[in-house]
């Protein structure tokens, strides 16, 4: 048996094992027989190993340059760097689905292992078989797509071989592949897609637990604790994936920005919204045993949106450079989506009476009330983004009016929602459970608000006057200084200062009560409740990100600069000069035109940048020539000096587009702060209290 | 096992977060620009500030017609050479004194209705706010039902004052 045939057998075997897991889980649950449940667990593990083996076979085919497989031919070539051969696993549609199934399989193994330790918990024991059923049912879907519709181990099509002729494909096998799109030969290709996929896939676990709870009627605190932990880990990967996507776009696409509301960007962001809502509202369920229906809906919505996002990229219904639609895969995903929605709604209605709680929200000015409003805004943002993403399709197919929607529309609609969300983020931590005493509530927020005003004004002055240089480039109107720039900067600082005040009060109270020094008290307070203070750090990161986004977007300076050799051009406080030009330099797979630019400021050299263009010629295996440009970025905490080489002009001068992005690195620092906060919140330290509803 | 798994997750995420900037030297890859510009093309830098701003505003309202972009980008964030001709059309039209509407009509004539990056009608602008208000209505109704339910239940003999709640909150803070 050829190793490829073995790989195909592993794919089919994994599908069979997933189906068996479903069957054994159902039997174990209905018959209440632990033998069936253990068998389901073992089947889940074996299925995970089988699909991982299949993925390993595909990776092996990449490293062997085995172009008998059309997928390997389409995303690899002999000269490709080995790390990108590995990344070929997720570069295309078929491989990405196998990669998804592999991650799902590995998570299934972890899930089975966690149940093996927790199987003595009566509540967990009752949930376990149904968790396997739901999880394995999702696995069945992906493995069925691989087996019947989008097999990465499908042989190369005879038509493709015939087009290459005997010289290109001796013995019916191409001598080389068409290679990875040069745009993807980038270290981000190794980091961003796996992070997005892992985040998406991890949402399957809370969905499995939530659905299992609805099926079994088991609504104990065990379910909510477990679901929250898995959701937090998934949320971390999702957050990472979304931001890394923006960072990749910033470094690659050459337009000086990082988020263009591309449908696939939106798809990666959508699950983040209900997941964030869930991580907040689950606290209400933990403490006050409320919002069980709502939390069930959020968990289902999060997972459904991951499938929806996957459907968008693989169905061809939306226009995106990220999309890779193929055949009937979109129809399969649409069908799965409809089944998920129908089953989730049915189960929630079925259990509505069991889910309803006797507890109530006593005051809007309470933590529960603010969390509920926060949830409302997050869900509204998700609904807005879904509507705007699908509107061109709806307008074209249902209204007969083909249109497109650009960034300004998204910004116009979504900005008020985000400002509202940030405001609630500033208010929320200062509220108390059940009811906030009015005077205390106002005092906790008023002082930080007063302090935030000059901080926001100072930030705007720093970004606009000091860094940007005032009216460089396109002028910014007073209205734009206020909305959205000033308002976002104020609310961002309000978040930071109100949290700082909150922490200071808690630490001071502990220091007074225990007699410890301030630093010791701070360590005790923060490490004693890492969930809370990790969450606070996430909020600080969000505030930093918001301030960085608004300043870098609204105060960006764009200049088109034509530089003749031997001359200097001024761009704000900088001067740039071409130090060297190398034209048409042959490199392994392309020809390059390279520049060496000296960037000076105040007479001192601050950077030496080397923008270049690359030309990949058309070959027998590469069906189209490819041109690409290497962006060069000089990074500073205050701003980025971003150089995009447009082209050479007939007179020998070179045309560049140069962006100066004030405070853009605060965006990335904010992201890192969010991740650090999330990791701290998830860390198994502190007292690990669940809350009164445990 | 869970703690070990969490430790692995920490390491993986920290590695991603820390490794990315260290790779991010001043180098990345992007889209491509072919060949040389035609003689007679207008450089946006040659225009006055107000006209430049008007041109960039127009670019943000016009979708890039490059086939490989598939109507997914506006001219603002489509730096490819294939968008140069479309951008030059806008520049020439503006310099010839055409109004914004005339410029957009020219784009419509040349590239069809998908070239405009704005919806035809108010629905996409309005609907998200309708959703938000509807959600707010649901929350309001739920809160009112909760309030009525709470009012019908026997209340404790003593209502806590704000000062007492304040003291309880301070104690809870000290506990953590």
PDB file of C-alpha atoms in Angstrom, chain B residues 40-151:
ATOM      1  CA  UNK B  40       1.413  62.449 -18.342  1.00  0.00           C
ATOM      2  CA  UNK B  41       0.148  60.726 -15.239  1.00  0.00           C
ATOM      3  CA  UNK B  42      -0.802  63.018 -12.387  1.00  0.00           C
ATOM      4  CA  UNK B  43       0.932  62.732  -9.063  1.00  0.00           C
ATOM      5  CA  UNK B  44      -1.413  63.387  -6.187  1.00  0.00           C
ATOM      6  CA  UNK B  45       1.444  65.164  -4.458  1.00  0.00           C
ATOM      7  CA  UNK B  46       1.281  67.817  -7.173  1.00  0.00           C
ATOM      8  CA  UNK B  47      -2.229  68.845  -6.090  1.00  0.00           C
ATOM      9  CA  UNK B  48      -3.108  71.394  -3.433  1.00  0.00           C
ATOM     10  CA  UNK B  49      -4.143  70.211   0.015  1.00  0.00           C
ATOM     11  CA  UNK B  50      -7.908  70.571  -0.434  1.00  0.00           C
ATOM     12  CA  UNK B  51      -7.900  68.805  -3.792  1.00  0.00           C
ATOM     13  CA  UNK B  52      -5.721  66.010  -2.415  1.00  0.00           C
ATOM     14  CA  UNK B  53      -8.178  65.552   0.411  1.00  0.00           C
ATOM     15  CA  UNK B  54     -11.096  65.489  -2.039  1.00  0.00           C
ATOM     16  CA  UNK B  55      -9.350  62.897  -4.207  1.00  0.00           C
ATOM     17  CA  UNK B  56      -8.613  60.646  -1.217  1.00  0.00           C
ATOM     18  CA  UNK B  57     -12.216  60.983  -0.098  1.00  0.00           C
ATOM     19  CA  UNK B  58     -13.366  59.930  -3.571  1.00  0.00           C
ATOM     20  CA  UNK B  59     -10.930  57.006  -3.589  1.00  0.00           C
ATOM     21  CA  UNK B  60     -12.479  55.808  -0.327  1.00  0.00           C
ATOM     22  CA  UNK B  61     -15.928  55.822  -1.973  1.00  0.00           C
ATOM     23  CA  UNK B  62     -14.850  53.906  -5.084  1.00  0.00           C
ATOM     24  CA  UNK B  63     -14.176  50.169  -5.149  1.00  0.00           C
ATOM     25  CA  UNK B  64     -11.037  48.893  -6.839  1.00  0.00           C
ATOM     26  CA  UNK B  65     -12.004  47.244 -10.133  1.00  0.00           C
ATOM     27  CA  UNK B  66      -8.901  45.029 -10.336  1.00  0.00           C
ATOM     28  CA  UNK B  67     -10.181  41.543 -11.184  1.00  0.00           C
ATOM     29  CA  UNK B  68      -8.029  39.817  -8.577  1.00  0.00           C
ATOM     30  CA  UNK B  69      -9.361  42.077  -5.795  1.00  0.00           C
ATOM     31  CA  UNK B  70     -12.901  40.903  -6.560  1.00  0.00           C
ATOM     32  CA  UNK B  71     -14.637  44.122  -5.465  1.00  0.00           C
ATOM     33  CA  UNK B  72     -13.305  43.759  -1.956  1.00  0.00           C
ATOM     34  CA  UNK B  73     -11.195  46.915  -1.590  1.00  0.00           C
ATOM     35  CA  UNK B  74     -11.635  50.606  -2.123  1.00  0.00           C
ATOM     36  CA  UNK B  75      -9.077  52.532  -4.146  1.00  0.00           C
ATOM     37  CA  UNK B  76      -7.676  53.807  -0.846  1.00  0.00           C
ATOM     38  CA  UNK B  77      -6.420  50.403   0.231  1.00  0.00           C
ATOM     39  CA  UNK B  78      -5.729  49.000  -3.222  1.00  0.00           C
ATOM     40  CA  UNK B  79      -2.143  50.035  -3.824  1.00  0.00           C
ATOM     41  CA  UNK B  80      -1.628  47.717  -6.784  1.00  0.00           C
ATOM     42  CA  UNK B  81      -0.535  49.050 -10.149  1.00  0.00           C
ATOM     43  CA  UNK B  82      -3.717  47.644 -11.624  1.00  0.00           C
ATOM     44  CA  UNK B  83      -5.616  50.345  -9.711  1.00  0.00           C
ATOM     45  CA  UNK B  84      -3.407  53.126 -11.087  1.00  0.00           C
ATOM     46  CA  UNK B  85      -5.521  53.670 -14.197  1.00  0.00           C
ATOM     47  CA  UNK B  86      -8.703  53.930 -12.133  1.00  0.00           C
ATOM     48  CA  UNK B  87      -7.020  56.319  -9.713  1.00  0.00           C
ATOM     49  CA  UNK B  88      -5.741  58.424 -12.633  1.00  0.00           C
ATOM     50  CA  UNK B  89      -9.299  58.624 -13.999  1.00  0.00           C
ATOM     51  CA  UNK B  90     -10.359  60.217 -10.739  1.00  0.00           C
ATOM     52  CA  UNK B  91      -7.360  62.562 -10.695  1.00  0.00           C
ATOM     53  CA  UNK B  92      -7.935  63.725 -14.263  1.00  0.00           C
ATOM     54  CA  UNK B  93     -11.648  64.207 -13.654  1.00  0.00           C
ATOM     55  CA  UNK B  94     -11.052  66.259 -10.527  1.00  0.00           C
ATOM     56  CA  UNK B  95      -8.400  68.359 -12.214  1.00  0.00           C
ATOM     57  CA  UNK B  96     -10.805  68.927 -15.109  1.00  0.00           C
ATOM     58  CA  UNK B  97     -13.226  70.507 -12.653  1.00  0.00           C
ATOM     59  CA  UNK B  98     -15.804  67.735 -12.382  1.00  0.00           C
ATOM     60  CA  UNK B  99     -17.926  67.512  -9.260  1.00  0.00           C
ATOM     61  CA  UNK B 100     -17.871  64.491  -6.980  1.00  0.00           C
ATOM     62  CA  UNK B 101     -21.157  63.263  -8.458  1.00  0.00           C
ATOM     63  CA  UNK B 102     -19.768  63.551 -11.983  1.00  0.00           C
ATOM     64  CA  UNK B 103     -16.645  61.645 -10.986  1.00  0.00           C
ATOM     65  CA  UNK B 104     -18.735  58.870  -9.426  1.00  0.00           C
ATOM     66  CA  UNK B 105     -21.045  58.748 -12.446  1.00  0.00           C
ATOM     67  CA  UNK B 106     -18.009  58.327 -14.674  1.00  0.00           C
ATOM     68  CA  UNK B 107     -16.879  55.393 -12.547  1.00  0.00           C
ATOM     69  CA  UNK B 108     -20.379  53.908 -12.698  1.00  0.00           C
ATOM     70  CA  UNK B 109     -20.430  54.198 -16.465  1.00  0.00           C
ATOM     71  CA  UNK B 110     -17.052  52.534 -16.831  1.00  0.00           C
ATOM     72  CA  UNK B 111     -17.256  49.805 -14.195  1.00  0.00           C
ATOM     73  CA  UNK B 112     -20.878  49.241 -13.255  1.00  0.00           C
ATOM     74  CA  UNK B 113     -22.843  49.634 -10.024  1.00  0.00           C
ATOM     75  CA  UNK B 114     -20.462  47.574  -7.881  1.00  0.00           C
ATOM     76  CA  UNK B 115     -17.824  50.288  -8.191  1.00  0.00           C
ATOM     77  CA  UNK B 116     -19.501  52.438  -5.549  1.00  0.00           C
ATOM     78  CA  UNK B 117     -18.514  51.534  -1.988  1.00  0.00           C
ATOM     79  CA  UNK B 118     -21.747  52.788  -0.525  1.00  0.00           C
ATOM     80  CA  UNK B 119     -25.159  51.163  -0.241  1.00  0.00           C
ATOM     81  CA  UNK B 120     -28.036  52.349  -2.351  1.00  0.00           C
ATOM     82  CA  UNK B 121     -30.509  53.311   0.317  1.00  0.00           C
ATOM     83  CA  UNK B 122     -30.573  53.680   4.078  1.00  0.00           C
ATOM     84  CA  UNK B 123     -31.235  50.089   5.165  1.00  0.00           C
ATOM     85  CA  UNK B 124     -27.633  49.004   5.944  1.00  0.00           C
ATOM     86  CA  UNK B 125     -27.050  52.240   7.869  1.00  0.00           C
ATOM     87  CA  UNK B 126     -30.273  52.086   9.834  1.00  0.00           C
ATOM     88  CA  UNK B 127     -30.738  48.388  10.484  1.00  0.00           C
ATOM     89  CA  UNK B 128     -27.897  47.942  13.011  1.00  0.00           C
ATOM     90  CA  UNK B 129     -29.347  50.717  15.156  1.00  0.00           C
ATOM     91  CA  UNK B 130     -32.791  49.168  14.830  1.00  0.00           C
ATOM     92  CA  UNK B 131     -31.247  45.925  16.106  1.00  0.00           C
ATOM     93  CA  UNK B 132     -29.609  47.776  18.998  1.00  0.00           C
ATOM     94  CA  UNK B 133     -32.863  49.468  19.997  1.00  0.00           C
ATOM     95  CA  UNK B 134     -34.746  46.215  19.628  1.00  0.00           C
ATOM     96  CA  UNK B 135     -32.199  44.522  21.893  1.00  0.00           C
ATOM     97  CA  UNK B 136     -32.563  47.409  24.313  1.00  0.00           C
ATOM     98  CA  UNK B 137     -36.308  46.924  24.239  1.00  0.00           C
ATOM     99  CA  UNK B 138     -35.912  43.254  25.074  1.00  0.00           C
ATOM    100  CA  UNK B 139     -33.622  44.103  27.982  1.00  0.00           C
ATOM    101  CA  UNK B 140     -36.078  46.752  29.190  1.00  0.00           C
ATOM    102  CA  UNK B 141     -39.018  44.346  29.080  1.00  0.00           C
ATOM    103  CA  UNK B 142     -36.998  41.643  30.834  1.00  0.00           C
ATOM    104  CA  UNK B 143     -35.891  44.095  33.517  1.00  0.00           C
ATOM    105  CA  UNK B 144     -39.476  45.311  34.024  1.00  0.00           C
ATOM    106  CA  UNK B 145     -40.697  41.720  34.414  1.00  0.00           C
ATOM    107  CA  UNK B 146     -37.918  41.053  36.878  1.00  0.00           C
ATOM    108  CA  UNK B 147     -38.814  44.164  38.848  1.00  0.00           C
ATOM    109  CA  UNK B 148     -42.469  43.135  39.043  1.00  0.00           C
ATOM    110  CA  UNK B 149     -41.450  39.651  40.081  1.00  0.00           C
ATOM    111  CA  UNK B 150     -39.181  41.039  42.782  1.00  0.00           C
ATOM    112  CA  UNK B 151     -41.896  43.425  44.014  1.00  0.00           C
TER     113      UNK B 151
END
